[in-house]
PDB file of C-alpha atoms and ligand atoms in Angstrom:
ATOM      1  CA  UNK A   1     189.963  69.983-159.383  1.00  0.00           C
ATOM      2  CA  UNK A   2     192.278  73.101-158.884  1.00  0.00           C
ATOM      3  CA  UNK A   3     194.184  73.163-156.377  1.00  0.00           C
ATOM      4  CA  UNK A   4     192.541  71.923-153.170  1.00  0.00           C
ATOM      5  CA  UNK A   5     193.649  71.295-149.919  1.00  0.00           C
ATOM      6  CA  UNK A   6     192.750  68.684-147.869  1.00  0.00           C
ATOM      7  CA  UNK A   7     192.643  68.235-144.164  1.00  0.00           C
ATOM      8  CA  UNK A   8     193.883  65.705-141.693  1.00  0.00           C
ATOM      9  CA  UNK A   9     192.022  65.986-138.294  1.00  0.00           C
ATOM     10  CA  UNK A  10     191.755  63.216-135.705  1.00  0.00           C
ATOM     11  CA  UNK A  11     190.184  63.145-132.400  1.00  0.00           C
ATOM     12  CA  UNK A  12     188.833  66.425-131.065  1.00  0.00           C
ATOM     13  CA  UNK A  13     189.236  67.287-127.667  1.00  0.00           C
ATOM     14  CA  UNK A  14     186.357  68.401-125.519  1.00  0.00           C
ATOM     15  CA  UNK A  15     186.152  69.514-121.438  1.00  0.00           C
ATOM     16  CA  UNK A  16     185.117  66.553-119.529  1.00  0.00           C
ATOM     17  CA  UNK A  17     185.988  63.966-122.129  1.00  0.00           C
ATOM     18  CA  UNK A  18     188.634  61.487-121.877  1.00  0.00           C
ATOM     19  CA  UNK A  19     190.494  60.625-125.134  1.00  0.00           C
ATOM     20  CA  UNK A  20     190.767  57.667-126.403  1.00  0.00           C
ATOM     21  CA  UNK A  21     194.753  57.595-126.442  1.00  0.00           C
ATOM     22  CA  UNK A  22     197.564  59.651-124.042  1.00  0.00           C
ATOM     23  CA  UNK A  23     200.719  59.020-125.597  1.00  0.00           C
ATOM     24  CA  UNK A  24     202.751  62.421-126.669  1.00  0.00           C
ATOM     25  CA  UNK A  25     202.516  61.212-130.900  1.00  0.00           C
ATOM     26  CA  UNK A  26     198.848  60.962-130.114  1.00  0.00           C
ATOM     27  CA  UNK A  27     198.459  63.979-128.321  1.00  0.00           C
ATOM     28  CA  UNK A  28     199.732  66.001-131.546  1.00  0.00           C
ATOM     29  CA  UNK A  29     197.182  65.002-133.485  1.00  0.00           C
ATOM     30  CA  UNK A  30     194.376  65.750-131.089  1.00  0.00           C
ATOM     31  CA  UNK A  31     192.996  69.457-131.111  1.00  0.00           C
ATOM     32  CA  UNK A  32     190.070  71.273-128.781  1.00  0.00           C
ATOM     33  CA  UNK A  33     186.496  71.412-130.269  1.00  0.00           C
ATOM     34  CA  UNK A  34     187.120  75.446-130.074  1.00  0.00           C
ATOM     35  CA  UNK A  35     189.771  74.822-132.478  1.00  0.00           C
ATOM     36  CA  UNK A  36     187.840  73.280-134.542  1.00  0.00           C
ATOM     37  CA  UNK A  37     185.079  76.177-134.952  1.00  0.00           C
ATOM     38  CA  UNK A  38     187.620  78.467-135.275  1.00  0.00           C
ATOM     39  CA  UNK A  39     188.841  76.270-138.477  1.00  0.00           C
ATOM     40  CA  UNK A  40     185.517  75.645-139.955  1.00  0.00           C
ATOM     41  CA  UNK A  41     185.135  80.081-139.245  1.00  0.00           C
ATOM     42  CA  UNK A  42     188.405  80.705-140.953  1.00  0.00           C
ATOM     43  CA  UNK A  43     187.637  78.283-143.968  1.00  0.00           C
ATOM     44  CA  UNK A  44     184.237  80.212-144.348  1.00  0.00           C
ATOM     45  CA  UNK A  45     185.640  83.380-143.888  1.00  0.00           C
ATOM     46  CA  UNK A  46     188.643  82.918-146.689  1.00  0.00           C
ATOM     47  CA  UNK A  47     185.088  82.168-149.240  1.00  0.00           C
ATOM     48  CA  UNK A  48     186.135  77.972-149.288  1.00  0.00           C
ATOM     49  CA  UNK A  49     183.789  75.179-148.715  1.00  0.00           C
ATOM     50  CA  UNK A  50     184.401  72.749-146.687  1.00  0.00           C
ATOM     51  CA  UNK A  51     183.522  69.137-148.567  1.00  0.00           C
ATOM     52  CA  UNK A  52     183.894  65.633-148.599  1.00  0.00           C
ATOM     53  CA  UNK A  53     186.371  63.703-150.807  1.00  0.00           C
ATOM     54  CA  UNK A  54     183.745  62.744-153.006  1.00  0.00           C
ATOM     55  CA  UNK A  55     183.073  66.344-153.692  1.00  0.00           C
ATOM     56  CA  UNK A  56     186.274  67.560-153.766  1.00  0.00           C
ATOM     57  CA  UNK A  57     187.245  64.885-156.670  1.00  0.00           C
ATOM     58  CA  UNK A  58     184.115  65.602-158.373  1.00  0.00           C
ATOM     59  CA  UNK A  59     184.511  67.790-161.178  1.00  0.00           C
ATOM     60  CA  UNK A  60     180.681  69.040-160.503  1.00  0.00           C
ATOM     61  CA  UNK A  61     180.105  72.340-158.277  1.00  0.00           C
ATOM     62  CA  UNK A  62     182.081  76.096-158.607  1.00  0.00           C
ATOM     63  CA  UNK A  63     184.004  77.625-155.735  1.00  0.00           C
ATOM     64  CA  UNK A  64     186.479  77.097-154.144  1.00  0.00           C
ATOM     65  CA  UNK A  65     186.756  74.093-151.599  1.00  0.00           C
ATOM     66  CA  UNK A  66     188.575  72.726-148.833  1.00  0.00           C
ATOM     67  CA  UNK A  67     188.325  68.646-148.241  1.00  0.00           C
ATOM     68  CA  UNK A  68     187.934  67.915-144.815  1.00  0.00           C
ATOM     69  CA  UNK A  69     189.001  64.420-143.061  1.00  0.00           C
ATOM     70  CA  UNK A  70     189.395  62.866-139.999  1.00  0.00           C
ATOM     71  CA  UNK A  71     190.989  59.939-139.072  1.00  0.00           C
ATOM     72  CA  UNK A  72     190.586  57.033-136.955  1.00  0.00           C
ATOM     73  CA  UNK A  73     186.936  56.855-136.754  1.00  0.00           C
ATOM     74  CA  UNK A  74     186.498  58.134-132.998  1.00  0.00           C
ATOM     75  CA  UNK A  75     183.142  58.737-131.245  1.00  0.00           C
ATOM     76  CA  UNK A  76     184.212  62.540-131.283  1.00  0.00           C
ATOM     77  CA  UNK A  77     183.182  62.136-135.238  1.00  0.00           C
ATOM     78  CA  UNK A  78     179.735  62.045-134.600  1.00  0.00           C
ATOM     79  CA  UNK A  79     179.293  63.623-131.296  1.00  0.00           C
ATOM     80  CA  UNK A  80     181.851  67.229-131.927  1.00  0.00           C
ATOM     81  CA  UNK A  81     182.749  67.175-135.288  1.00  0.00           C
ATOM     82  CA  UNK A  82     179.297  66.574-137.247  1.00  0.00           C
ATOM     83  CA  UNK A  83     176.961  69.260-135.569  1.00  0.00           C
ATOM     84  CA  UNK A  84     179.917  71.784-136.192  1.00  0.00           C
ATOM     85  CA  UNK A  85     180.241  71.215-139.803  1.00  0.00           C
ATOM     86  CA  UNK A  86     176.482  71.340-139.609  1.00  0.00           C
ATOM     87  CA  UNK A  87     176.238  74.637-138.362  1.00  0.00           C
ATOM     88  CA  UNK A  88     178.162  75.931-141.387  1.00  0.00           C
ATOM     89  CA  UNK A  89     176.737  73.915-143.868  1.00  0.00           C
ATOM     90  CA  UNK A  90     179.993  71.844-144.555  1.00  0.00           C
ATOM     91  CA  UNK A  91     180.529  68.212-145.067  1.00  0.00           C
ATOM     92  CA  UNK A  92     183.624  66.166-144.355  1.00  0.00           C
ATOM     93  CA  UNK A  93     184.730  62.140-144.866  1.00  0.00           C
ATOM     94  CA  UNK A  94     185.370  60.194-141.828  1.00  0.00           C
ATOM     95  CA  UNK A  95     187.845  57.655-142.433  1.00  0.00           C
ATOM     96  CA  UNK A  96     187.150  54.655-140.248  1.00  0.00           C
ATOM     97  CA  UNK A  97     189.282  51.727-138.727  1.00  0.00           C
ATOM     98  CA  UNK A  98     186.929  48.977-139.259  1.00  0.00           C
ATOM     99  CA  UNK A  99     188.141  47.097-136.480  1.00  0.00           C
ATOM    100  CA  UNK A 100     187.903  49.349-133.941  1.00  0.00           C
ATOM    101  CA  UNK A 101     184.015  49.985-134.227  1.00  0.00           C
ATOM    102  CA  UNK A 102     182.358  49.652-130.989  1.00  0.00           C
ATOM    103  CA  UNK A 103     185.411  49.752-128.591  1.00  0.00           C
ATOM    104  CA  UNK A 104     185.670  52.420-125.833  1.00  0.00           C
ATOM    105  CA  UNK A 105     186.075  55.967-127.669  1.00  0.00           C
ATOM    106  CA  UNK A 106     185.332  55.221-130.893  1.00  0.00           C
ATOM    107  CA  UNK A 107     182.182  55.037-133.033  1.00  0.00           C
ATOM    108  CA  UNK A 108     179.710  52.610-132.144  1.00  0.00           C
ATOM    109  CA  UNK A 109     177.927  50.672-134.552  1.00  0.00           C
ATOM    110  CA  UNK A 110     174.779  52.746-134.296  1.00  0.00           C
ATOM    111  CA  UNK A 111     176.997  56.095-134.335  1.00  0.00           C
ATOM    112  CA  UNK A 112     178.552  55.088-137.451  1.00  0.00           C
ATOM    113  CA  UNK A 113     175.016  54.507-139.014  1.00  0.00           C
ATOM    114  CA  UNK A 114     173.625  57.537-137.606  1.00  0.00           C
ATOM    115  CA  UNK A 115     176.843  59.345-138.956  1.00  0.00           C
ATOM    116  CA  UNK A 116     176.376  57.994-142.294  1.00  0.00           C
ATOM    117  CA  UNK A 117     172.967  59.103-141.918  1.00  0.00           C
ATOM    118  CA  UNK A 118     173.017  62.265-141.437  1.00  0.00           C
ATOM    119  CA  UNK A 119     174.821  62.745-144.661  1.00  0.00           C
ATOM    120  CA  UNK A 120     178.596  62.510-143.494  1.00  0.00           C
ATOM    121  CA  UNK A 121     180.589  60.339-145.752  1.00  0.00           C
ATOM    122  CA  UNK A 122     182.589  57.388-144.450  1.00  0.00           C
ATOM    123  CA  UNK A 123     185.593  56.235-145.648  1.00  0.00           C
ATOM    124  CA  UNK A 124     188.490  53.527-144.210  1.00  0.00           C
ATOM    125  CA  UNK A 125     190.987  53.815-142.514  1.00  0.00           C
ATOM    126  CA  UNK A 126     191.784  49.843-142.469  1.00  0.00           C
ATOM    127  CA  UNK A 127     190.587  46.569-140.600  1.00  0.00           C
ATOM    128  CA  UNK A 128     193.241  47.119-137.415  1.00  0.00           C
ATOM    129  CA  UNK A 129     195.706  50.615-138.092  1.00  0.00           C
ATOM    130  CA  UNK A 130     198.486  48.040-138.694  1.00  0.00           C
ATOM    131  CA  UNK A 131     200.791  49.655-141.210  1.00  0.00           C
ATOM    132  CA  UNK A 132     200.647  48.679-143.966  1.00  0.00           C
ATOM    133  CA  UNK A 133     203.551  48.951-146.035  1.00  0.00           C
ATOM    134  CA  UNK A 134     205.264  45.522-144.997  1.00  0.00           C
ATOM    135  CA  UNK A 135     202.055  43.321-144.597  1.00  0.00           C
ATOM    136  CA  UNK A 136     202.112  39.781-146.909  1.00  0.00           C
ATOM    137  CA  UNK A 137     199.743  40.193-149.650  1.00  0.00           C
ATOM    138  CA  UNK A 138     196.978  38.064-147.061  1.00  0.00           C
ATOM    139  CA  UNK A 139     197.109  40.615-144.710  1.00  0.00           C
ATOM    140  CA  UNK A 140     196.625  43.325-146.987  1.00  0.00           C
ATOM    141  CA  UNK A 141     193.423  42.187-148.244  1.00  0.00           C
ATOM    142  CA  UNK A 142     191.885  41.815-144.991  1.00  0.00           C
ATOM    143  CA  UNK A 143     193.217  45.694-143.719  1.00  0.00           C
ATOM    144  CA  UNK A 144     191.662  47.284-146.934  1.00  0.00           C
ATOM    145  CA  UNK A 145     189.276  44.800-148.592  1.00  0.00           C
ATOM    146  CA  UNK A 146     187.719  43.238-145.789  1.00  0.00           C
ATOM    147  CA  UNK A 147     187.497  46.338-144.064  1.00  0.00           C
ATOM    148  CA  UNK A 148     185.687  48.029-146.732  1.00  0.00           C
ATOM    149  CA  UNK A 149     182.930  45.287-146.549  1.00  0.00           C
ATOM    150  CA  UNK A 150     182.941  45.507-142.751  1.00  0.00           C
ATOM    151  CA  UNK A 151     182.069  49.062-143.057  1.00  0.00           C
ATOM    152  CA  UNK A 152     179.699  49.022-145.818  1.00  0.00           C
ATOM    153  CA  UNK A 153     177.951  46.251-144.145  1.00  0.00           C
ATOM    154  CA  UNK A 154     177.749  48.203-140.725  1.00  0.00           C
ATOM    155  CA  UNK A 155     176.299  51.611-142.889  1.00  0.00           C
ATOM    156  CA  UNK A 156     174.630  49.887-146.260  1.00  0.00           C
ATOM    157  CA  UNK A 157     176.673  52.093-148.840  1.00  0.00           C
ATOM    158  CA  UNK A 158     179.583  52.267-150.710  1.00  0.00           C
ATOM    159  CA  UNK A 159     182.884  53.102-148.858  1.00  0.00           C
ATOM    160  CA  UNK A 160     184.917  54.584-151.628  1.00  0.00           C
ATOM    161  CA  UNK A 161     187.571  56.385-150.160  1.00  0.00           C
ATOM    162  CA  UNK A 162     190.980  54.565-147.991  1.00  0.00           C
ATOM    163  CA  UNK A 163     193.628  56.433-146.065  1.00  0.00           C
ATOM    164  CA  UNK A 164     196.404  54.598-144.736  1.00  0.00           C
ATOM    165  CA  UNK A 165     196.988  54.426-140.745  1.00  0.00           C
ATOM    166  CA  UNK A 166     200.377  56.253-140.015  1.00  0.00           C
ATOM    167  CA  UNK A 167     200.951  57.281-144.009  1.00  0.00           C
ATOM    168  CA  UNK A 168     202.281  54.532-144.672  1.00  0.00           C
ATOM    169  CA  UNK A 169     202.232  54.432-148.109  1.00  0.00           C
ATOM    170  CA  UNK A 170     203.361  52.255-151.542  1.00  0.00           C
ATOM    171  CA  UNK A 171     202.515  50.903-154.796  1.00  0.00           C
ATOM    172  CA  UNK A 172     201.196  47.571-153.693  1.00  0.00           C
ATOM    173  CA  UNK A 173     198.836  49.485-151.336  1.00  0.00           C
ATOM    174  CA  UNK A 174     197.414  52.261-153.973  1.00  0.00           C
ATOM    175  CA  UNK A 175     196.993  48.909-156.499  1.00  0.00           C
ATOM    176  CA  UNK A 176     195.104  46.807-153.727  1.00  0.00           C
ATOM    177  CA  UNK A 177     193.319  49.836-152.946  1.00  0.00           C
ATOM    178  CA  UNK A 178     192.140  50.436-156.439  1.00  0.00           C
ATOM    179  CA  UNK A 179     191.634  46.392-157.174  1.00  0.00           C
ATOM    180  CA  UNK A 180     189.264  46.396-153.935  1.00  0.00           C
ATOM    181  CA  UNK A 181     186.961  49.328-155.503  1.00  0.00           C
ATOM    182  CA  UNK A 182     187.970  52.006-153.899  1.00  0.00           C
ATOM    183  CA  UNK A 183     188.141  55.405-155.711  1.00  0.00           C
ATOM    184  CA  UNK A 184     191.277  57.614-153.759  1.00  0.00           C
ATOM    185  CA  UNK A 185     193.826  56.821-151.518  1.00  0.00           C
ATOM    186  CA  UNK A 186     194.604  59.459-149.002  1.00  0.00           C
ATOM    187  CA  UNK A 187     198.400  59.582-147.374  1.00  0.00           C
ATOM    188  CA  UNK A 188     200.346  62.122-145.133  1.00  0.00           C
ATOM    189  CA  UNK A 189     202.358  63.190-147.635  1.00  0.00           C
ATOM    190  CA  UNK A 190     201.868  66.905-147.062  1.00  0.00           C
ATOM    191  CA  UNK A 191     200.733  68.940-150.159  1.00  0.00           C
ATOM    192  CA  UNK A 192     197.482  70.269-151.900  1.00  0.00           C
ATOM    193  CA  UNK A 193     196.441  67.919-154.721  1.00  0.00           C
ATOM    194  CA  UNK A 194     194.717  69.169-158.125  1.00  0.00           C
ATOM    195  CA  UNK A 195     193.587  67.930-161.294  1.00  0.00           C
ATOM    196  CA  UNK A 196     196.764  66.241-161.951  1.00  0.00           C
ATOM    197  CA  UNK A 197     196.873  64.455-158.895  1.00  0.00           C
ATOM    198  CA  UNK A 198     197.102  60.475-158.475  1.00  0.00           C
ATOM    199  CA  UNK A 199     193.741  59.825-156.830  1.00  0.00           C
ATOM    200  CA  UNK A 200     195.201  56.594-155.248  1.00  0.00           C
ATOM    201  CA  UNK A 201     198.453  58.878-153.922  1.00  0.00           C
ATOM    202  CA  UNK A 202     196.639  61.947-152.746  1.00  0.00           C
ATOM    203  CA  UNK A 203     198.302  64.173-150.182  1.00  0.00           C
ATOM    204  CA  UNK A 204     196.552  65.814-147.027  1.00  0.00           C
ATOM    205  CA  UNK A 205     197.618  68.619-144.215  1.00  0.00           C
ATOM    206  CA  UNK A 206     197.846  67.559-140.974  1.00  0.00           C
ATOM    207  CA  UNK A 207     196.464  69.784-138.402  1.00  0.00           C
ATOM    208  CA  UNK A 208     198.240  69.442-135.245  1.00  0.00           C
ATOM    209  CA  UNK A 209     197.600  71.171-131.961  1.00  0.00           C
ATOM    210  CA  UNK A 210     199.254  73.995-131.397  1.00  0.00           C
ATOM    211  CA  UNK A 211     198.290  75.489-135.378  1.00  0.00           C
ATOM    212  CA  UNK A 212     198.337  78.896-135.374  1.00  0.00           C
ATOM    213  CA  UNK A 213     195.154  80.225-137.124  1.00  0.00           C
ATOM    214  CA  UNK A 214     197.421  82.238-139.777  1.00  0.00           C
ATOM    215  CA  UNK A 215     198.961  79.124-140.810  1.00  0.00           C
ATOM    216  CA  UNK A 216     196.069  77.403-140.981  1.00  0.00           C
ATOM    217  CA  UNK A 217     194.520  80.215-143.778  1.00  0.00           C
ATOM    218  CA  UNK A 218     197.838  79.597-145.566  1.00  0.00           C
ATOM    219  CA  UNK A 219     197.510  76.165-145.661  1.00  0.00           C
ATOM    220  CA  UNK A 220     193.492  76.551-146.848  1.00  0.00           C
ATOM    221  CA  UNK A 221     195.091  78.414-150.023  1.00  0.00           C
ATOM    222  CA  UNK A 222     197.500  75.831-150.536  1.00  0.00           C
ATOM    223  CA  UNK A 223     200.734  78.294-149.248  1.00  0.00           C
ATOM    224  CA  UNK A 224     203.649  78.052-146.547  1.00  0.00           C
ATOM    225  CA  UNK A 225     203.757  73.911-146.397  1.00  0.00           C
ATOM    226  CA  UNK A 226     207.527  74.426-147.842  1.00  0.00           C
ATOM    227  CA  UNK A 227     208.529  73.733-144.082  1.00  0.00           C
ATOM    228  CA  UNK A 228     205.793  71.021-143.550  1.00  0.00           C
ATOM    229  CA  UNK A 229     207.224  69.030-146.774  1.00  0.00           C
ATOM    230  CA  UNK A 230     210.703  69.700-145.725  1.00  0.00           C
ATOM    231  CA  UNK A 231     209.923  68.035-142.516  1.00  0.00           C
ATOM    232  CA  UNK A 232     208.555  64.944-144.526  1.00  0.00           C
ATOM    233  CA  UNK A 233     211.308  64.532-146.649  1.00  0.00           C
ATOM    234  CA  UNK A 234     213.920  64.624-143.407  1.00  0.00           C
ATOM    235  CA  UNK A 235     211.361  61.769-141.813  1.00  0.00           C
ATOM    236  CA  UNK A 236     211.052  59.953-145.651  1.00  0.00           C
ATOM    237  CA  UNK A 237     214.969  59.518-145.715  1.00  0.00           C
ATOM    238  CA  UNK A 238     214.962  58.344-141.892  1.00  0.00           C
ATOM    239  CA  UNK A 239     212.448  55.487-142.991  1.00  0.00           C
ATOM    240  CA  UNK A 240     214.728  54.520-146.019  1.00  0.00           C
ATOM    241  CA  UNK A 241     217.754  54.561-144.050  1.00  0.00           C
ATOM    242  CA  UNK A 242     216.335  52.995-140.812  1.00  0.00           C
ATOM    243  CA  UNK A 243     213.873  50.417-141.732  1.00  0.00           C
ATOM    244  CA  UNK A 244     210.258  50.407-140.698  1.00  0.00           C
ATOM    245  CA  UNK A 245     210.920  49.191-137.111  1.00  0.00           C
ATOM    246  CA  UNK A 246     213.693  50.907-135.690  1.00  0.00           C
ATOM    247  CA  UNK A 247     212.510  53.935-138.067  1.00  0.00           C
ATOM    248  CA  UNK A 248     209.280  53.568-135.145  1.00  0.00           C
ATOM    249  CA  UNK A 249     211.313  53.393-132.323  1.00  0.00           C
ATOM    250  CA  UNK A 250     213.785  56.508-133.253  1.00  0.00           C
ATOM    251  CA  UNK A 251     210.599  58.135-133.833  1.00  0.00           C
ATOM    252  CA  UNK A 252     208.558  57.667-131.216  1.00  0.00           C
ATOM    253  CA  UNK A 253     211.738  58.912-128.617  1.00  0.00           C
ATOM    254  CA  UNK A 254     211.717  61.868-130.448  1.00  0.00           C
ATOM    255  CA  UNK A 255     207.952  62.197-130.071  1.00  0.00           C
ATOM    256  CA  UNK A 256     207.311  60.752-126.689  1.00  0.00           C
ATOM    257  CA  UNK A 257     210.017  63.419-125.183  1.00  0.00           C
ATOM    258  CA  UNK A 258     207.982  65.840-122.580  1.00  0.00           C
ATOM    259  CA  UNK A 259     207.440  69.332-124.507  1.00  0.00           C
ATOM    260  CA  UNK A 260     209.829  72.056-122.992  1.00  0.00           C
TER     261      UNK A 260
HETATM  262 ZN1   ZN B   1     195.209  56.670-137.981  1.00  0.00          ZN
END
């Protein structure tokens, strides 16, 4: 793999649709359907294609590529993001929280299979979006093994690929991952991964609303995420220093404060 980037969507926004959450560190994540197309144009446009994990990894197929993922598992998946990608002949993996199959918003059961279905590849994204860094060694079986067999009971197939709900990310996690049968671990950790990369460590863009599309391209070709991982490291070093819990509390202040 040379250097790829790979992309962290989440729920698309479309007009008459209500989202699933409302909260400001939500709202970052989410970006219009419009967006979207203009992402999947740019990608197209810069000569990338964008793929699933699975292909990305894979050492098979020329060209350039761009890994697509989304998050979270909501209905917006199937319903926005699929028939997009379709029109331009892309694929993506749709990491899904097990747990959260069937309730308002997010995939259904019979989404998920029809998703699967249509040639979309499904990954996990945990049993319940706890995070997973300070779970007892119980618990973390159930977010990341027992989800896995949740999901590939719901589609029939392999679930291969994990990325871990709010990037939280450590050893014990990548090792579980890895003991469970999975085949990459996806974080937040902003970067573009290659050859060399850890496939149980590997690190993703997030696209956040508000992107400008000349970023974006930048980001496609793996250039100007100096500020992006600069902006991780600052957060990184809060976590140490803070703790997990009152690291979330600092954090979500910051986050939940109205935009000027
Ligand atoms: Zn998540």
């Amino acid at each position: 793999m040379i250097n790829t980037a790979f992309l962290m969507y989440h729920e698309l926004e479309t007009p008459g649709r209500t989202l699933c959450e409302d909260g400001a560190g939500y709202l970052r994540y989410v970006i219009s359907d419009s967006d979207f197309c203009r992402h999947l144009a740019s990608i197209k446009n810069a000569g990338f294609k964008g793929v699933s994990v699975s292909a990305a990894l894979s050492t098979n197929g020329a060209g350039k590529k761009v890994a697509i993922t989304f998050d979270d598992g909501t209905e917006t998946d199937l319903t926005v993001a699929a028939p997009l990608l379709r029109e331009f002949g892309f694929n993506a993996t749709f990491y899904v929280v097990a747990g959260f199959v069937g309730a308002t918003g997010y995939l259904s059961k019979k989404q998920l299979v029809e998703l699967a279905g249509i040639g979309c590849e499904i990954g996990c994204h945990s049993m319940s979006h706890r995070y997973l860094s300070n779970l007892s060694d119980h618990d973390l079986q159930i977010e990341i093994a027992g989800a896995k067999a949740r999901l590939e009971g719901i589609i029939g197939a392999p679930v291969d690929h994990f990325s871990c709900p709010g990037g939280r990310w450590n050893r014990r996690i990548a090792l579980t991952a890895r003991e469970s049968g999975y085949k990459s671990v996806a974080t937040s950790r902003t970067g573009v991964n290659d050859s060399t990369s850890d496939s149980y460590a590997l690190s993703r863009i997030a696209v956040k609303r508000g992107t400008s599309l000349a970023d974006f391209d930048r980001w496609c070709r793996g250039e100007g995420l100096m500020p992006r991982k600069a902006t991780d490291s600052v957060f990184a070093a809060a976590k140490g220093i803070l703790g997990t819990a009152a690291y979330e509390r600092v954090r979500s202040r910051i986050l939940d404060k109205p935009a000027n």
